[in-house]
Tab-separated table of C-alpha atoms in Angstrom:
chain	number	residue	atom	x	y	z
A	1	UNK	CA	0.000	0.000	0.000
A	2	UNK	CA	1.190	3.357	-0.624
A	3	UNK	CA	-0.019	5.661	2.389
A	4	UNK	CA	0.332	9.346	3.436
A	5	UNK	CA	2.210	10.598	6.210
A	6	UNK	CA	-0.652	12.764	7.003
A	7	UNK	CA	1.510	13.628	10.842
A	8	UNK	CA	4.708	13.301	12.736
A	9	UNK	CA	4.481	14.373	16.077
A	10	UNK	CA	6.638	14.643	19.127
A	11	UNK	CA	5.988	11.670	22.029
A	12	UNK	CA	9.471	11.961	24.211
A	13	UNK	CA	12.929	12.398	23.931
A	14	UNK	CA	14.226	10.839	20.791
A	15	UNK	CA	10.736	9.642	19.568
A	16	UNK	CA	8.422	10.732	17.438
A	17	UNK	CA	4.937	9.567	15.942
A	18	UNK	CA	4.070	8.790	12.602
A	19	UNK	CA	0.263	8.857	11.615
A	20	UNK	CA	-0.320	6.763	7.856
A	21	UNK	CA	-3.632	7.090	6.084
A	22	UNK	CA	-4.995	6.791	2.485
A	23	UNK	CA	-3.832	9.100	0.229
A	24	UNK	CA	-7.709	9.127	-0.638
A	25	UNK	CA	-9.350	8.690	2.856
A	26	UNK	CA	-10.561	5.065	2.238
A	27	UNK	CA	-10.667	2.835	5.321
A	28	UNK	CA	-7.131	0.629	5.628
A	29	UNK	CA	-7.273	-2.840	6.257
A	30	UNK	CA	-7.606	-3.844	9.647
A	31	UNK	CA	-5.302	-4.842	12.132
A	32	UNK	CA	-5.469	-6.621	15.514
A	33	UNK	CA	-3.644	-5.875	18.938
A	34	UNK	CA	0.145	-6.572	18.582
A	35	UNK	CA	0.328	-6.284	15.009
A	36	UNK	CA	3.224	-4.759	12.733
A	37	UNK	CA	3.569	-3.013	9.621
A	38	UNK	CA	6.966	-3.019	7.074
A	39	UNK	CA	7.723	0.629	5.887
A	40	UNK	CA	9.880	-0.064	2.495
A	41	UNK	CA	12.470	3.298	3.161
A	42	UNK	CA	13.257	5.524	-0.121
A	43	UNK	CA	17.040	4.706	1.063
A	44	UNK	CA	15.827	0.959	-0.015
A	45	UNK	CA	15.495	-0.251	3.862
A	46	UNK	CA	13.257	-2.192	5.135
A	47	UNK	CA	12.154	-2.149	8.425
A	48	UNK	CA	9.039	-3.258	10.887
A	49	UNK	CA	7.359	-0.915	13.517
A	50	UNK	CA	4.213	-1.842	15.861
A	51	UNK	CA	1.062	-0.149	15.386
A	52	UNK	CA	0.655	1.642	18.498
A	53	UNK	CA	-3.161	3.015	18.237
A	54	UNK	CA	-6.683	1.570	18.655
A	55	UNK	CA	-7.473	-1.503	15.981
A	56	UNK	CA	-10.813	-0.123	16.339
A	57	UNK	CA	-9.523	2.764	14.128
A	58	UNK	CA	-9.935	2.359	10.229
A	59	UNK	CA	-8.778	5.323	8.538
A	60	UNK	CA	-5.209	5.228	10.041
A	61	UNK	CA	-1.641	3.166	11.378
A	62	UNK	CA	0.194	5.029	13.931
A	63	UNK	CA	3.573	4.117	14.504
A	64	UNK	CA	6.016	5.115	17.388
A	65	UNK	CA	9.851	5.467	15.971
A	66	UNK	CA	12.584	5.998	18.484
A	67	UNK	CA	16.005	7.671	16.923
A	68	UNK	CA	18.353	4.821	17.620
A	69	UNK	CA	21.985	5.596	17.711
A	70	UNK	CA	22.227	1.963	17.055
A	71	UNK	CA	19.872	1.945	14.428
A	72	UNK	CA	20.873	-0.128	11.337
A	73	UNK	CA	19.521	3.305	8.985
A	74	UNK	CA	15.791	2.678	9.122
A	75	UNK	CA	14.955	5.169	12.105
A	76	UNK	CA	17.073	7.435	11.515
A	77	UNK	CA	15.640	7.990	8.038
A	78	UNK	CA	12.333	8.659	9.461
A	79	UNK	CA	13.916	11.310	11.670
A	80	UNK	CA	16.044	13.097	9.442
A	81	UNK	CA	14.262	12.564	6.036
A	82	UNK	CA	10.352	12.049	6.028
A	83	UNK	CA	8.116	14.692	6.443
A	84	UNK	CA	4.590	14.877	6.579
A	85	UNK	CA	2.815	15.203	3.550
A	86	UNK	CA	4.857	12.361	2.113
A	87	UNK	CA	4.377	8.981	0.375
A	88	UNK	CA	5.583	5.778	1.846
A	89	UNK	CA	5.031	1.934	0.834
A	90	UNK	CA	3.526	-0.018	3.800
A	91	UNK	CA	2.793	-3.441	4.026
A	92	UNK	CA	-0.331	-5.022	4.809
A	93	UNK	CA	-0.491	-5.658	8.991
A	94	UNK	CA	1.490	-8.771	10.459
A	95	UNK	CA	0.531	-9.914	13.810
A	96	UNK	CA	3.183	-12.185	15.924
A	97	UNK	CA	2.103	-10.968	19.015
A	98	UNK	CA	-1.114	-11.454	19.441
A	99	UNK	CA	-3.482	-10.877	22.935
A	100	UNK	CA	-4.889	-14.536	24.048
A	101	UNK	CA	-8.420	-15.078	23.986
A	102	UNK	CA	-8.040	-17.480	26.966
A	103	UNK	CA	-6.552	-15.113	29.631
A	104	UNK	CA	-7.990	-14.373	32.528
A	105	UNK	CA	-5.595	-11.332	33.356
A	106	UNK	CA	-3.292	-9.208	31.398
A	107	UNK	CA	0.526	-8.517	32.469
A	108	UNK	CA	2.221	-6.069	29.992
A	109	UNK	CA	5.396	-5.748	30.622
A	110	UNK	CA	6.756	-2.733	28.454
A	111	UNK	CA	10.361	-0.876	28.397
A	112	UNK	CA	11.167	2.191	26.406
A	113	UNK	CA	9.924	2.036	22.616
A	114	UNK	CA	8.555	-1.667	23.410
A	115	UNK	CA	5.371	0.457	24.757
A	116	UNK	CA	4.461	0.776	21.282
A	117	UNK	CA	2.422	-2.475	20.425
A	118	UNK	CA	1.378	-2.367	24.345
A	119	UNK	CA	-0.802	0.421	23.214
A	120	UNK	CA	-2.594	-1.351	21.029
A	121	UNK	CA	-3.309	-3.520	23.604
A	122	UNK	CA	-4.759	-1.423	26.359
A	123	UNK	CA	-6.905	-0.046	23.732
A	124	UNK	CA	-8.208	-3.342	22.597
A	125	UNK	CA	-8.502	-4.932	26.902
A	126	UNK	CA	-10.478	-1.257	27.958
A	127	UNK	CA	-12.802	-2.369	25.192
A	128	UNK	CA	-13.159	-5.210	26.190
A	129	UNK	CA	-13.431	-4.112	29.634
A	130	UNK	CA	-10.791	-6.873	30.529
A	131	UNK	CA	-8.934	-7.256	33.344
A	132	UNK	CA	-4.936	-5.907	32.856
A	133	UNK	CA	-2.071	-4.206	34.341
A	134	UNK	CA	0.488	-2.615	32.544
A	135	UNK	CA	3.822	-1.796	34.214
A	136	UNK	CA	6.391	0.622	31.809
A	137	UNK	CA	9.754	1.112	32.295
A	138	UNK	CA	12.126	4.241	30.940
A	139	UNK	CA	14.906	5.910	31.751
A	140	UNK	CA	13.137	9.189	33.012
A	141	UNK	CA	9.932	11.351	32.418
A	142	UNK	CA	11.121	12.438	29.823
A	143	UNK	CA	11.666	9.453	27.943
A	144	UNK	CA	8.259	8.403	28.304
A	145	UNK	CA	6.238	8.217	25.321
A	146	UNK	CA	2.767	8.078	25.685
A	147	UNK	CA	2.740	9.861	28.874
A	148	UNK	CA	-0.692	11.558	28.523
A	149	UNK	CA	-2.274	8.679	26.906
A	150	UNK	CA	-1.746	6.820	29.654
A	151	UNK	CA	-2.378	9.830	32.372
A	152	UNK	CA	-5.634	8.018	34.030
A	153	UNK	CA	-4.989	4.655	34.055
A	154	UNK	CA	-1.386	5.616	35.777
A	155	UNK	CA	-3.910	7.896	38.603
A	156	UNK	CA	-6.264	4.430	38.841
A	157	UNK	CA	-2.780	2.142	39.382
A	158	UNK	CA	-3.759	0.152	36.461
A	159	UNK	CA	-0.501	1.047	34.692
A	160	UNK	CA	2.701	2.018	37.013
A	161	UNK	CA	6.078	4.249	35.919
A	162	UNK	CA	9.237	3.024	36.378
A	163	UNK	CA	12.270	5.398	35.984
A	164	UNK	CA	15.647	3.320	36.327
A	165	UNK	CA	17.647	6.749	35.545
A	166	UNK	CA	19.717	4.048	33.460
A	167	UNK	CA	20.682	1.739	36.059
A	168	UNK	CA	18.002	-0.904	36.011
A	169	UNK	CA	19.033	-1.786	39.571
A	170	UNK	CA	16.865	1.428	40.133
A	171	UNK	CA	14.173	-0.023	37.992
A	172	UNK	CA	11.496	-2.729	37.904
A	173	UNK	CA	12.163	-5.720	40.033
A	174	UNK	CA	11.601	-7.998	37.136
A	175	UNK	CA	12.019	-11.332	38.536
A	176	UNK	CA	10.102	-10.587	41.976
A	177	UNK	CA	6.798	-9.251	39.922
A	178	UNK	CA	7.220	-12.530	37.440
A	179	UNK	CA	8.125	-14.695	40.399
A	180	UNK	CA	4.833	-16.462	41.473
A	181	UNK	CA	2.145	-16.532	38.042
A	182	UNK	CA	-1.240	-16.487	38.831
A	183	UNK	CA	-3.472	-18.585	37.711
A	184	UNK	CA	-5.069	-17.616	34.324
A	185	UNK	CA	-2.607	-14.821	33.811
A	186	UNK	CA	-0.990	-14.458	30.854
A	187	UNK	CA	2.483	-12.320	30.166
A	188	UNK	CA	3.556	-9.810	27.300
A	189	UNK	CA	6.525	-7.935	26.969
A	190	UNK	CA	8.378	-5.926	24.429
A	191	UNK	CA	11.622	-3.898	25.339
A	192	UNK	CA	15.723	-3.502	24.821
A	193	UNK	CA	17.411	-6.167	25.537
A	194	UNK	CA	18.136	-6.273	29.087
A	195	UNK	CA	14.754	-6.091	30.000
A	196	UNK	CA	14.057	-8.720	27.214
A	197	UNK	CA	16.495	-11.175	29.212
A	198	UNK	CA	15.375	-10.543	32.239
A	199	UNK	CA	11.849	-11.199	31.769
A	200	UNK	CA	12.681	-14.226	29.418
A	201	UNK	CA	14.457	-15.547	33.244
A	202	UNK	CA	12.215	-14.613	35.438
A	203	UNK	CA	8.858	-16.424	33.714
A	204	UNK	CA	11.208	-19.350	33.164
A	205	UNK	CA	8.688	-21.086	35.412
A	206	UNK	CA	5.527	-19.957	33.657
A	207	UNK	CA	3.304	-22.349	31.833
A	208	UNK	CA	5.131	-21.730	27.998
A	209	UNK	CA	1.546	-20.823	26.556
A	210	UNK	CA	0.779	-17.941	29.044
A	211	UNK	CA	4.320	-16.225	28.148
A	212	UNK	CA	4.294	-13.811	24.761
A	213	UNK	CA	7.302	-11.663	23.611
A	214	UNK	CA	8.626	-9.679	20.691
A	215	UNK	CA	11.705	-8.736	20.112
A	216	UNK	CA	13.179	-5.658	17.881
A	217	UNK	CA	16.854	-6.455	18.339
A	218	UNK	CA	18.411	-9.613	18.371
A	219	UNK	CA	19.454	-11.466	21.472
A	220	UNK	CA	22.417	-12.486	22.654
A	221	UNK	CA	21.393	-16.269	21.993
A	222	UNK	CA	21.052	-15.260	18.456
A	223	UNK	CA	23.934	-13.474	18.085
A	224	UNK	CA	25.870	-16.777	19.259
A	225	UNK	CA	24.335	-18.950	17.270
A	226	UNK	CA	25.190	-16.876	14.301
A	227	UNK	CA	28.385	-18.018	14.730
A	228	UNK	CA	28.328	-21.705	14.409
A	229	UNK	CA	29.612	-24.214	11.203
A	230	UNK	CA	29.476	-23.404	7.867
A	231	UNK	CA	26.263	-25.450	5.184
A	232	UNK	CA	25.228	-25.239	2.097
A	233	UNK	CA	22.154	-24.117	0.719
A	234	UNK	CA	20.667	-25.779	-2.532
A	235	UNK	CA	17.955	-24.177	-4.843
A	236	UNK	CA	15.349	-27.305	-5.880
A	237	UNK	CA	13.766	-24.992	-8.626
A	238	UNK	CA	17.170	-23.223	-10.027
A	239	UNK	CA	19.130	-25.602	-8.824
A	240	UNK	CA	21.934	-23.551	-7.510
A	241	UNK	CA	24.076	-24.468	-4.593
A	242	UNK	CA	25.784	-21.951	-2.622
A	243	UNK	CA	27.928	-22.105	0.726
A	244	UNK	CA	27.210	-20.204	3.650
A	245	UNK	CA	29.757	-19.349	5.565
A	246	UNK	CA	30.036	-18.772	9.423
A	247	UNK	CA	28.888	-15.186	10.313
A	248	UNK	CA	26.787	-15.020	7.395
A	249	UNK	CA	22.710	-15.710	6.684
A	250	UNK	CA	21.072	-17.382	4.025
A	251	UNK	CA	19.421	-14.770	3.014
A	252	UNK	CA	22.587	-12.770	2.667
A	253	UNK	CA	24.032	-15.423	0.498
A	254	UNK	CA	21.362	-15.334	-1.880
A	255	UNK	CA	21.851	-11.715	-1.804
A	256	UNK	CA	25.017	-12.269	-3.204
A	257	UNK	CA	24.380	-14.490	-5.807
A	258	UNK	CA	21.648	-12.073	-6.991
A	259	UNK	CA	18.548	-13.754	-5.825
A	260	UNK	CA	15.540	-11.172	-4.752
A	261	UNK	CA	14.438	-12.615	-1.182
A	262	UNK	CA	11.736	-10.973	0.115
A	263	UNK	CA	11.950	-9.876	3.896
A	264	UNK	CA	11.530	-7.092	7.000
A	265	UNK	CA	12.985	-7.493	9.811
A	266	UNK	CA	15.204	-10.048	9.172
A	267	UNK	CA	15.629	-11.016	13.024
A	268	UNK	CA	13.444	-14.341	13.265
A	269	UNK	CA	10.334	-12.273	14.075
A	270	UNK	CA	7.869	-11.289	11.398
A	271	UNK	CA	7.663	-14.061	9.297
A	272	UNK	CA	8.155	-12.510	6.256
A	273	UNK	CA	10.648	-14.792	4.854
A	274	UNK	CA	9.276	-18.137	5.725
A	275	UNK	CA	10.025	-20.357	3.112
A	276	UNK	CA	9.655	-23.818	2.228
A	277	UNK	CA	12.382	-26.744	2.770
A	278	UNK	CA	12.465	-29.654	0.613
A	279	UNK	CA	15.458	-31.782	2.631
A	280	UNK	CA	17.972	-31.105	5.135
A	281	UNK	CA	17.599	-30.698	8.597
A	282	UNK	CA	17.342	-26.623	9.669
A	283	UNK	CA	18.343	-25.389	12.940
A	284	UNK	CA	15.330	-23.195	13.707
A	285	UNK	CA	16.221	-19.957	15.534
A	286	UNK	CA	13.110	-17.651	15.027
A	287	UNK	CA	10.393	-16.816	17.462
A	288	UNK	CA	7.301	-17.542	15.025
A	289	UNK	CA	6.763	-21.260	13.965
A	290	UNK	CA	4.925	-23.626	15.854
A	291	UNK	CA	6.523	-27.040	15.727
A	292	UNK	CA	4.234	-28.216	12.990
A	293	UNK	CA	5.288	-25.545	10.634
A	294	UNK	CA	8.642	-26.396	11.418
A	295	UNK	CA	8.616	-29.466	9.541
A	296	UNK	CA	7.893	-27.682	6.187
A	297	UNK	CA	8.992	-24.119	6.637
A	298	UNK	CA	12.099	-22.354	7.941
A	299	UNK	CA	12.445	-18.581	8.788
A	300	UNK	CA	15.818	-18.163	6.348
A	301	UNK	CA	17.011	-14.657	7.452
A	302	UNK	CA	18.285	-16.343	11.152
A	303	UNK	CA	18.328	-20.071	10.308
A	304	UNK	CA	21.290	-22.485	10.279
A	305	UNK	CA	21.070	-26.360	8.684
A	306	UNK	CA	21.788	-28.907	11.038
A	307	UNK	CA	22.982	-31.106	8.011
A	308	UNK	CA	25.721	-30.519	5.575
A	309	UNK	CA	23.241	-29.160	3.021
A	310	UNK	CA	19.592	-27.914	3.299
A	311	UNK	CA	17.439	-27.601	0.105
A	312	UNK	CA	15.169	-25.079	-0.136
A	313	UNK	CA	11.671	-24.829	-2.429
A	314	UNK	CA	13.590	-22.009	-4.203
């Protein structure tokens, strides 16, 4: 889709909001709770953000886009180069992180720009009229997106600030608010990578299918694993065979060879490369496929191959 940047707007420190609508005011397609859009970038990136407002809104996507100094180009670009009034190519909505019908309580678990698809959430649960808590963790005030969004349900205690002042000693106690689940309670959080980890520890001992994540960096264990044995990758349709060598991804290699892949956020997330394999064994490193779809797909912008070769429906 080709949408208008119809506002940018200032949420916090570094941050900024990014409202999307039809360039001809026709309704967009609709989105659930948790869901993610790709932006294709006139620098040629391509890069995922959460939609942060109410699904029950059909004329726009809002976005939340913090300046990274980290950034790998894509938010940065927004910052420096779009304005409002221009065009940009959006996909149609993705949603890997979706709220469970079965819950009987809420935990959101937000830190920094991770508050984005939380948003989406609360809107959806005060709907609803569900029964959540939010807690959101930033450096300071004024690093707090959202702030007077969220003014009420902060006075009612139903969502609760945490400033660390960049030592998360300061912060959160993570592991003693995850330490005991209650029954029917189900877990969400999105945040940097600390927090990431230490939630990811402390609901070690949480029934698997009450925990839900998503990432927007990649974790350490990823990172590792990137650097394992080298494999080859063979094409069953072109019938090309190329090596990949430690350090490098599949995706990269086909890259390379000049093969258009299509992809987003090429972390193991979004699902936008899933692709069929035809034999080999893959080492599956993303956070999307069930174990079923892991015997016929394989996310190739973070997998390895197990086996000396791994063929791919390419």
């Amino acid at each position: 889709m080709l949408l208008r940047v119809r506002a940018i707007t200032w949420l916090a420190e570094a941050i900024n909001g990014y409202e999307l609508v039809d360039p001809n005011g026709r309704d967009l397609p609709r989105f659930a709770a948790g869901a993610h859009i790709d932006l294709q970038l006139s620098n040629g990136l391509v890069r995922q953000f959460s939609l942060c407002n109410d699904p029950a809104e059909r004329r726009r996507y809002c976005i939340a886009v913090l300046r990274d100094p980290q950034s790998r180009g894509g938010s940065w670009h927004l910052h420096d180069t779009v304005r409002a009034g221009d065009l940009v190519e959006v996909s149609m909505p993705r949603n890997s992180f979706p709220l469970a019908a079965a819950a009987e309580h809420h935990l959101l678990l937000a830190g920094g720009i991770g508050i984005a698809p939380i948003m989406a959430m609360i809107a959806t649960l005060r709907t609803r009229q569900a029964d959540f808590s939010v807690h959101y963790c930033t450096r300071a005030p004024e690093r707090t997106a959202f702030r007077d969004e969220l003014f009420l349900l902060t006075a009612e205690g139903r969502v609760r600030l945490h400033h660390d002042g960049g030592d998360p000693a300061r912060g959160l106690d993570i592991a003693a608010l995850l330490r005991e689940p209650r029954a029917g309670t189900h877990l969400y959080y999105c945040g940097p990578e600390g927090m990431m980890a230490a939630a990811k520890a402390a609901a070690a001992g949480w029934p698997p299918d009450t925990v839900h994540c998503e990432y927007f960096t990649p974790s350490p264990e990823m990172r590792r694993q990137a650097a394992d044995r080298p494999f080859r990758v063979r094409l069953a349709k072109s019938g090309g065979v190329y090596e990949v060598p430690v350090g490098e991804s599949i995706i990269g290699v086909l890259r390379e060879h000049g093969l258009r892949v299509s992809t987003s956020c090429e972390l193991g997330y979004c699902g936008a490369c899933l692709t069929r394999y035809t034999a080999g064994e893959p080492d599956h490193r993303d956070q999307v496929l069930e174990e079923d779809g892991r015997q016929r797909y394989v996310m190739i912008c973070c997998a390895r191959s197990k086996t000396p070769v791994l063929e791919l429906d390419l």
